Every structure is written in C-alpha cells, then in structure tokens.
Coordinates of C-alpha atoms and ligand atoms in Angstrom, one line a residue:
X163 CA 69.5 145.4 79.2
X164 CA 70.0 144.3 82.6
X165 CA 68.0 141.4 83.8
X166 CA 66.4 142.3 87.1
X167 CA 67.8 139.9 90.0
X168 CA 65.5 138.5 92.4
X169 CA 65.5 137.0 95.7
X170 CA 62.5 134.7 96.9
X171 CA 61.3 134.7 100.5
X172 CA 59.6 131.8 101.5
X173 CA 57.8 131.1 104.8
X174 CA 56.5 127.4 105.2
X175 CA 54.2 126.3 107.5
X176 CA 54.7 122.7 109.1
X177 CA 51.7 121.5 107.6
X178 CA 53.3 121.7 104.0
X179 CA 55.2 118.4 103.3
X180 CA 58.8 119.0 101.8
X181 CA 57.3 117.7 98.5
X182 CA 54.8 120.4 98.4
X183 CA 56.8 123.1 99.6
X184 CA 59.4 122.0 96.7
X185 CA 56.3 122.3 94.0
X186 CA 55.5 125.9 95.5
X187 CA 58.9 127.3 95.3
X188 CA 59.4 125.8 91.9
X189 CA 56.0 127.6 90.6
X190 CA 57.1 131.0 92.2
X191 CA 60.5 130.6 90.2
X192 CA 58.8 130.1 87.1
X193 CA 56.6 133.1 88.0
X194 CA 59.6 135.2 88.1
X195 CA 61.1 133.5 85.2
X196 CA 57.6 134.0 83.1
X197 CA 58.1 137.8 84.1
X198 CA 61.9 137.6 82.6
X199 CA 63.5 138.2 86.0
X200 CA 66.4 136.0 87.0
X201 CA 66.0 134.4 90.2
X202 CA 69.4 134.3 92.4
X203 CA 68.5 133.4 95.6
X204 CA 66.3 131.9 97.9
X205 CA 65.6 132.4 102.0
X206 CA 62.9 130.0 103.4
X207 CA 62.0 129.3 107.1
X208 CA 59.8 126.7 108.4
X209 CA 57.5 128.3 110.9
X210 CA 53.4 129.0 111.2
X211 CA 52.6 131.8 109.1
X212 CA 50.3 134.5 111.0
X213 CA 47.7 136.3 109.2
X214 CA 48.4 139.5 111.3
X215 CA 51.9 140.9 111.6
X216 CA 54.8 140.9 109.7
X217 CA 55.7 138.1 107.2
X218 CA 59.3 137.8 108.5
X219 CA 60.7 138.6 111.9
X220 CA 63.6 141.1 112.3
X221 CA 66.6 138.3 112.1
X222 CA 65.2 137.5 108.9
X223 CA 65.1 141.1 107.7
X224 CA 68.7 141.4 108.5
X225 CA 69.7 138.3 106.6
X226 CA 67.6 139.5 103.7
X227 CA 69.4 142.8 103.9
X228 CA 72.7 141.1 103.7
X229 CA 71.8 139.1 100.8
X230 CA 70.4 142.2 98.9
X231 CA 73.7 143.9 99.2
X232 CA 75.9 141.0 98.4
X233 CA 73.8 139.6 95.6
X234 CA 72.7 143.3 94.3
X235 CA 69.2 142.4 94.4
X236 CA 66.7 144.5 92.6
X237 CA 63.5 142.8 93.8
X238 CA 62.4 141.0 96.7
X239 CA 59.4 138.6 96.1
X240 CA 57.4 137.3 99.4
X241 CA 55.6 133.9 98.5
X242 CA 52.2 135.0 100.1
X243 CA 49.3 137.6 100.1
X244 CA 51.0 140.5 102.1
X245 CA 49.3 143.7 103.6
X246 CA 50.6 146.7 101.6
X247 CA 51.6 148.3 104.7
X248 CA 54.1 145.8 105.6
X249 CA 55.6 145.5 102.1
X250 CA 56.3 149.2 102.3
X251 CA 57.8 148.6 105.9
X252 CA 60.0 146.1 104.6
X253 CA 61.3 148.3 101.5
X254 CA 62.2 151.0 104.1
X255 CA 64.3 148.5 106.1
X256 CA 66.3 147.5 103.0
X257 CA 66.6 151.0 101.8
X258 CA 70.4 151.2 103.1
X259 CA 71.5 148.1 100.9
X260 CA 69.5 149.4 97.8
X261 CA 67.6 152.7 97.7
X262 CA 65.9 151.3 94.5
X263 CA 64.8 147.8 96.1
X264 CA 61.3 146.6 95.2
X265 CA 59.4 144.4 97.7
X266 CA 56.7 142.3 95.9
X267 CA 54.0 140.0 97.0
X268 CA 52.7 137.2 95.2
X269 CA 49.8 139.4 94.0
X270 CA 52.2 141.9 92.8
X271 CA 54.3 139.5 91.0
X272 CA 51.5 138.2 89.0
X273 CA 50.2 141.7 88.3
X274 CA 53.5 142.5 86.8
X275 CA 53.3 139.2 84.6
X276 CA 49.9 140.1 83.4
X277 CA 50.9 143.6 82.6
X278 CA 53.6 142.4 80.5
X279 CA 51.2 140.1 78.7
X280 CA 48.5 142.0 78.4
X281 CA 47.5 142.9 74.7
X282 CA 43.9 144.2 74.7
X283 CA 42.2 147.2 76.3
X284 CA 40.1 144.9 78.2
X285 CA 42.9 143.2 79.8
X286 CA 44.7 146.4 80.6
X287 CA 41.9 147.7 82.4
X288 CA 41.1 144.4 84.1
X289 CA 44.8 144.8 85.6
X290 CA 44.5 148.4 86.3
X291 CA 41.6 147.4 88.2
X292 CA 43.2 144.8 90.1
X293 CA 46.4 146.6 91.0
X294 CA 44.3 149.5 92.2
X295 CA 42.4 147.4 94.5
X296 CA 45.5 145.7 95.8
X297 CA 47.4 148.7 96.4
X298 CA 44.5 150.4 98.4
X299 CA 44.0 154.2 98.5
X300 CA 47.2 155.0 100.7
X301 CA 49.7 153.3 98.2
X302 CA 47.9 153.8 94.7
X303 CA 49.0 157.1 93.3
X304 CA 52.4 157.0 95.2
X305 CA 53.4 155.0 92.5
X306 CA 55.7 152.7 94.6
X307 CA 54.5 149.2 93.7
X308 CA 54.1 149.1 89.8
X309 CA 55.7 152.5 88.8
X310 CA 59.1 150.9 87.5
X311 CA 57.3 149.3 84.6
X312 CA 54.6 152.3 84.2
X313 CA 53.1 151.9 80.7
X314 CA 49.9 149.9 81.1
X315 CA 49.3 150.2 84.9
X316 CA 48.0 153.4 86.1
X317 CA 50.3 155.3 88.3
X318 CA 49.3 158.7 87.7
X319 CA 50.0 160.0 91.2
X320 CA 48.4 162.4 93.0
X321 CA 51.7 163.2 94.7
X322 CA 50.8 164.5 97.8
X323 CA 50.1 163.0 101.3
X324 CA 46.6 164.1 101.8
X325 CA 45.0 161.0 102.4
X326 CA 41.3 161.9 102.1
X327 CA 42.3 163.5 98.3
X328 CA 44.2 160.2 97.8
X329 CA 41.1 158.1 98.8
X330 CA 38.9 160.1 96.8
X331 CA 41.0 160.0 93.8
X332 CA 41.5 156.2 94.2
X333 CA 37.6 155.6 94.4
X334 CA 37.1 157.8 91.3
X335 CA 39.8 156.2 89.4
X336 CA 38.1 152.8 90.3
X337 CA 34.6 153.7 89.4
X338 CA 36.2 154.8 86.0
X339 CA 37.5 151.7 85.2
X340 CA 35.1 149.8 86.3
X341 CA 32.6 151.5 84.1
X342 CA 34.7 150.9 81.2
X343 CA 35.1 147.3 81.9
X344 CA 31.1 147.2 82.6
X345 CA 30.6 148.6 78.8
X346 CA 32.9 145.8 77.4
X347 CA 31.2 143.2 79.6
X348 CA 27.7 144.3 78.4
X349 CA 29.2 144.0 74.3
X350 CA 30.3 140.8 75.3
X351 CA 27.1 140.0 77.0
X352 CA 25.1 141.0 73.8
X353 CA 27.5 138.7 71.7
X354 CA 27.0 135.8 73.7
X355 CA 23.2 136.2 73.5
X356 CA 23.0 136.6 70.1
X357 CA 25.2 133.4 69.5
X358 CA 22.6 131.4 71.6
X359 CA 19.9 132.8 69.5
X360 CA 21.4 131.5 66.4
X361 CA 22.0 128.2 68.3
X362 CA 25.8 128.0 68.3
X363 CA 27.0 126.0 70.5
X364 CA 30.1 127.1 72.4
X365 CA 33.2 125.2 74.1
X366 CA 35.4 126.7 76.7
X367 CA 39.0 126.0 77.1
X368 CA 39.9 126.3 80.8
X369 CA 42.5 125.2 83.2
X370 CA 45.9 125.6 85.1
X371 CA 48.3 127.8 83.5
X372 CA 50.7 126.3 80.8
X373 CA 48.5 123.2 80.4
X374 CA 48.4 124.0 76.6
X375 CA 44.9 125.5 76.2
X376 CA 46.2 127.9 73.6
X377 CA 48.1 125.3 71.8
X378 CA 44.6 123.3 71.6
X379 CA 42.9 126.3 70.7
X380 CA 45.3 127.2 67.6
X381 CA 45.1 123.5 66.5
X382 CA 41.5 123.0 66.7
X383 CA 40.7 126.6 64.9
X384 CA 43.9 127.1 62.8
X385 CA 44.8 130.4 64.6
X386 CA 48.3 131.3 65.7
X387 CA 47.8 132.8 69.3
X388 CA 50.6 132.9 71.3
X389 CA 52.0 129.9 73.0
X390 CA 55.0 129.9 75.3
X391 CA 56.2 127.9 77.9
X392 CA 55.5 130.6 80.5
X393 CA 53.1 131.2 83.1
X394 CA 49.9 133.4 82.0
X395 CA 50.8 133.7 78.3
X396 CA 47.2 134.4 77.8
X397 CA 45.1 136.9 79.3
X398 CA 42.6 137.9 76.8
X399 CA 39.5 135.8 76.0
X400 CA 39.6 134.6 72.6
X401 CA 37.1 132.9 70.3
X402 CA 37.5 131.0 67.3
X403 CA 35.3 128.7 64.7
X404 CA 35.4 124.8 64.6
X405 CA 33.8 122.7 62.2
X406 CA 32.5 119.4 63.4
X407 CA 31.9 117.3 60.6
X408 CA 29.9 114.8 62.6
X409 CA 27.2 117.7 63.2
X410 CA 27.9 119.3 60.0
X411 CA 28.1 122.5 61.7
X412 CA 30.2 125.2 63.3
X413 CA 30.9 125.7 67.0
X414 CA 32.6 128.3 69.0
X415 CA 35.5 127.6 70.9
X416 CA 37.1 130.0 73.5
X417 CA 40.4 130.2 75.2
X418 CA 41.2 132.2 78.0
X419 CA 43.3 133.0 81.1
X420 CA 44.8 130.2 83.1
X421 CA 44.3 129.7 86.8
X422 CA 47.3 129.1 89.4
X423 CA 46.9 128.3 93.1
X424 CA 46.6 131.0 95.4
X425 CA 45.3 133.2 93.0
X426 CA 43.7 136.1 94.8
X427 CA 40.0 136.9 94.7
X428 CA 40.9 140.4 93.8
X429 CA 42.4 139.4 90.6
X430 CA 39.6 136.6 89.7
X431 CA 37.0 139.5 90.2
X432 CA 38.9 141.7 87.7
X433 CA 39.0 139.2 85.2
X434 CA 35.2 138.0 85.5
X435 CA 34.5 139.6 82.1
X436 CA 37.2 137.7 80.3
X437 CA 35.9 134.6 82.3
X438 CA 32.3 135.4 81.0
X439 CA 32.9 133.3 78.0
X440 CA 33.6 130.2 80.3
X441 CA 30.4 131.2 82.4
X442 CA 28.3 131.0 79.4
X443 CA 29.6 128.0 77.4
X444 CA 27.7 124.7 76.7
X445 CA 30.7 122.6 77.8
X446 CA 34.2 123.3 79.4
X447 CA 37.2 121.4 78.4
X448 CA 39.6 121.0 81.2
X449 CA 42.9 121.0 79.9
X450 CA 45.6 119.2 82.1
X451 CA 49.2 118.9 81.7
X452 CA 49.7 115.2 82.2
X453 CA 53.4 115.4 82.7
X454 CA 53.3 117.4 85.6
X455 CA 54.2 116.0 88.7
X456 CA 52.1 118.2 90.3
X457 CA 49.3 117.2 88.3
X458 CA 46.5 116.5 90.8
X459 CA 46.9 119.3 93.1
X460 CA 46.7 121.6 89.9
X461 CA 43.2 119.6 88.9
X462 CA 41.9 120.3 92.4
X463 CA 43.0 123.9 92.4
X464 CA 41.1 124.4 89.1
X465 CA 38.0 122.7 90.5
X466 CA 38.2 124.9 93.5
X467 CA 38.2 128.2 91.4
X468 CA 35.5 126.8 89.5
X469 CA 33.4 126.7 92.5
X470 CA 34.1 130.3 93.5
X471 CA 33.2 131.2 89.7
X472 CA 30.0 129.2 90.5
X473 CA 30.5 127.1 87.4
X474 CA 31.6 123.6 89.1
X475 CA 28.5 121.9 87.8
X476 CA 28.7 122.8 84.2
X477 CA 29.5 119.5 81.8
X478 CA 33.4 119.1 81.8
X479 CA 35.3 116.8 80.0
X480 CA 39.2 116.4 81.3
X481 CA 41.5 116.6 78.5
X482 CA 44.9 115.1 79.5
X483 CA 47.4 116.9 77.1
X484 CA 51.2 116.4 76.7
X485 CA 50.3 112.7 76.7
X486 CA 52.8 111.8 74.1
X487 CA 54.9 109.1 75.4
X488 CA 52.7 108.6 78.7
X489 CA 52.8 105.1 80.1
X490 CA 49.9 102.7 80.1
X491 CA 49.8 102.2 83.8
X492 CA 49.4 106.1 84.2
X493 CA 46.4 106.0 81.7
X494 CA 44.6 103.3 83.4
X495 CA 45.0 104.9 86.9
X496 CA 44.1 108.3 85.5
X497 CA 40.9 106.8 83.7
X498 CA 39.7 105.3 86.8
X499 CA 40.3 108.0 89.0
X500 CA 38.3 110.8 86.8
X501 CA 36.1 108.3 85.4
X502 CA 33.4 111.0 86.1
X503 CA 34.9 113.6 83.5
X504 CA 35.3 111.2 80.6
X505 CA 39.0 111.5 80.3
X506 CA 40.7 112.1 77.0
X507 CA 44.5 111.6 76.3
X508 CA 45.6 114.0 73.6
X509 CA 49.0 115.6 72.9
X510 CA 48.6 118.8 70.8
X511 CA 52.3 118.3 69.9
X512 CA 52.0 114.9 67.9
X513 CA 48.2 115.4 67.0
X514 CA 47.3 112.1 69.2
X515 CA 43.8 112.2 70.5
X516 CA 42.4 115.2 68.5
X517 CA 40.1 113.0 66.4
X518 CA 38.9 111.5 69.2
X519 CA 38.2 114.7 70.7
X520 CA 36.2 116.3 68.0
X521 CA 34.3 112.8 67.9
X522 CA 33.5 113.2 71.4
X523 CA 32.4 117.0 71.0
X524 CA 30.1 115.9 68.2
X525 CA 28.5 113.2 70.6
X526 CA 28.1 115.4 73.6
X527 CA 27.2 118.8 72.2
X528 CA 23.7 117.9 71.0
X529 CA 22.9 117.2 74.4
X530 CA 24.7 120.2 76.2
Ligands
LIG700 N1 55.4 118.2 75.6 C1 54.2 119.0 75.0 N2 54.1 120.1 75.0 C2 53.2 120.9 74.7 C3 52.1 120.1 74.1 N3 51.0 121.2 74.1 C4 51.3 122.4 74.5 N4 52.7 122.2 75.0 C5 53.6 123.3 75.5 O1 53.3 123.7 76.6 C6 53.5 125.1 77.0 C7 52.3 125.8 77.5 O2 51.4 126.1 76.2 P1 50.2 127.1 76.1 O3 49.4 126.6 75.1 O4 50.7 128.5 76.1 O5 49.5 126.8 77.5 P2 48.3 127.7 78.1 O6 47.5 126.6 79.0 O7 47.6 128.3 77.2 O8 49.0 128.4 79.1 P3 48.6 130.1 79.7 O9 48.0 131.1 78.6 O10 50.0 130.7 80.3 O11 47.5 130.0 80.9 C8 54.3 125.3 75.5 O12 55.6 125.6 75.8 C9 53.7 124.4 74.5 O13 54.7 124.2 73.4 C10 52.1 118.7 74.3 O14 51.2 118.1 73.7 N5 53.1 118.2 74.4
LIG701 MG1 47.3 130.4 77.0

C-alpha cells in the first residue's frame, strides 16, 4: 500500500531555542511515523504565534501549495492546536494542488494514532468522544477530518448543511458516548473499591510516551502486551499481578496511556476513565527514558499533567529506565537533582535494577 506522504508545517516562536525547536520537530516527525506515515518535507517559520487568526500567512499558503504539488503530499500537519474552521480554509486553498488533501493539526494527528492503536471498546469510545469534541458540531458529521480511516471513529454523517440539525445530532452523539463511558467507569470504580476492601495495594506506571512503561509492566507481570518504538503504543489501561516476596503478598500493577507535550485537555478528559487506575493507586512509578536528550523537559511535562489530573501529591518514585550503559557522572547528577523522588536506575532490556525495584516496593508499600 502507498504510504501516506506528509508535509510538516511549524511556526516557531522566538522564545523557543533552536535546541527546543529541534526536539519539538523530531517529536512531530516521530508522531507521524508512529501513525505509519512518511515525512517528505518540512516548512518552518520563526515568528510569534497568535491565538486568533490563521496559523500561516498567505505567503506560506502559496509555498505549501507548491510543495503539495511537487512532492505529491497527501497530508499537511500543522504543529499546533488549530481552530477547525482555519483547517477547513487551508484545505480549500490547497484543493487545486490536491483535491484529496488532508489538513491536520496536532490533535488530529494524535487522534489518528490513537484510532490505529485502540483495541478495546473503551479506548474506541474515548477516541470517538475526543474526536467529536475536537471537530465541533459543524465539522463533525461532514466526515471531513477523520473520514479516510473510517472504522473506529464515528463519521456517520448527517450529510446536510442544516446547522441546527447538525448541532443536535452532535450533542446527542456526545451524550450517548459519554453515557457508555460512564458505565464503564462505574464498573472500574466498583472493581477498584473491591480491591481496596480486600487490601490489595496497587501501583501505577505512568510517564512520557515511549519511556518503557509497558516493557516494565510485561517484565514484572509476565504478560505480553504490545511494546513498540512508537508513540502511544498503549491506549488501554491494563492491570496485572505481581508477587512481592518481601511482603509475601500479591500487589496489582497498572499500565496505561503515556503523556506527551501539548496533550490537549480534550484528550486528557476523554481518557480520564483509563487514567482512573492511576488516580486510585497507592504509589506511582514514573518511568523515564534516561537515554532521551529531552529527558528533563519530559519529566516536567509529566509533572504538569499530574497536576492537571490533581494527582501530583501522590507518592511517586522516579524510575530511570534504559539505563544500561549510562555513565556514572550522569547517575550522580540525576540522583542529586531528583533526590525527592528516590530515583532508581533500571534497564528492562538487561534486567538491571529490577531486584532493587522490587525491594523498594516491598519497603514503601506497607506505608503507602
Ligand atoms: N535500550 C532500551 N530500550 C528499552 C528499554 N525498555 C524499553 N525499551 C524500548 O523502548 C521502546 C518503548 O517501549 P514501551 O514499553 O512500548 O514504552 P511505553 O512507555 O509503554 O510507550 P507508550 O505505550 O507508547 O506510551 C520500545 O522500543 C522498547 O523496546 C531498556 O531498558 N533499554
Ligand atoms: Mg505502553
């Protein structure tokens, strides 16, 4: 099958250093690749970004149009969260170059990745809800944003331009999906209460996407969940058992969706029920990719999202994964900087530090 060809467009405010801008673009590229697309070109511009008004000016519109024709671009991704109306206008202005052109913002891109990686009914519903909210009443149902992949994302369009009808349809659909999610959340809530009653301790793996949460989960529980060098490999919450010899008892451990910068609130909201496992955990294990040059920024982003979820006060241990071959100086530096979070250095790949992690859980959990 023909791999979808992508053109990335990024406006970079002057406040962003070159280093940060590069990290940002790399991540955008990694997102497109996680989706299965091929990045064939990139358009950047240094200027301030305005909340109102179009993301790019008329000069850039022409430049992008030319590239669409020359490089046979299928999809343009704008590295921001953009008003659906502006996306629609851009799509129209590039119609001549490619009548099938797709114009996505960051949320669209993430939603498309999500829809590829969703395996459970709950994850599909969460994506559907996020997509409907993102598209808004006017666009939803016209099938213009997420229609190509169809499948898991609701695009049963009303197929007419009656705005009132569309709005009503949109609201009804949202309500239906929300009700279904509420039921699932209630089931989960009951399950968590039961665990609490019987005194089962739970630990939740959280962290930036691709840090190695699922790899660690598999290692600890003996399960075989999907692990991939892709962003958002995991979308569903899963829970496994782990025996702690020190306590001579079993605990529960949960793995869930990873975080990312500029994760729109709409998406966090839609995934609340999945994240509930972390909201109820006795202890959070914050898994960090210690090989990542952007490690420190990513730690901050995760902390910010924990605050938004109001779980920043929960007891947390930092787990520096992928630390095979890490140099000693770096260990000392990290230990010092993150002392508050009792940092541990592990490698799921080599097994380094896993015993120590289990011992730490044995020590901490009785008090958690
Ligand atoms: N070098 C190295 N790579 C690792 C280690 N642990 C995991 N990985 C790799 O890191 C990548 C991401 O692993 P996952 O376990 O899917 O990461 P995740 O945090 O669950 O990612 P999402 O579900 O996408 O949020 C995979 O390619 C793993 O093979 C490690 O200790 N060392
Ligand atoms: Mg995962």
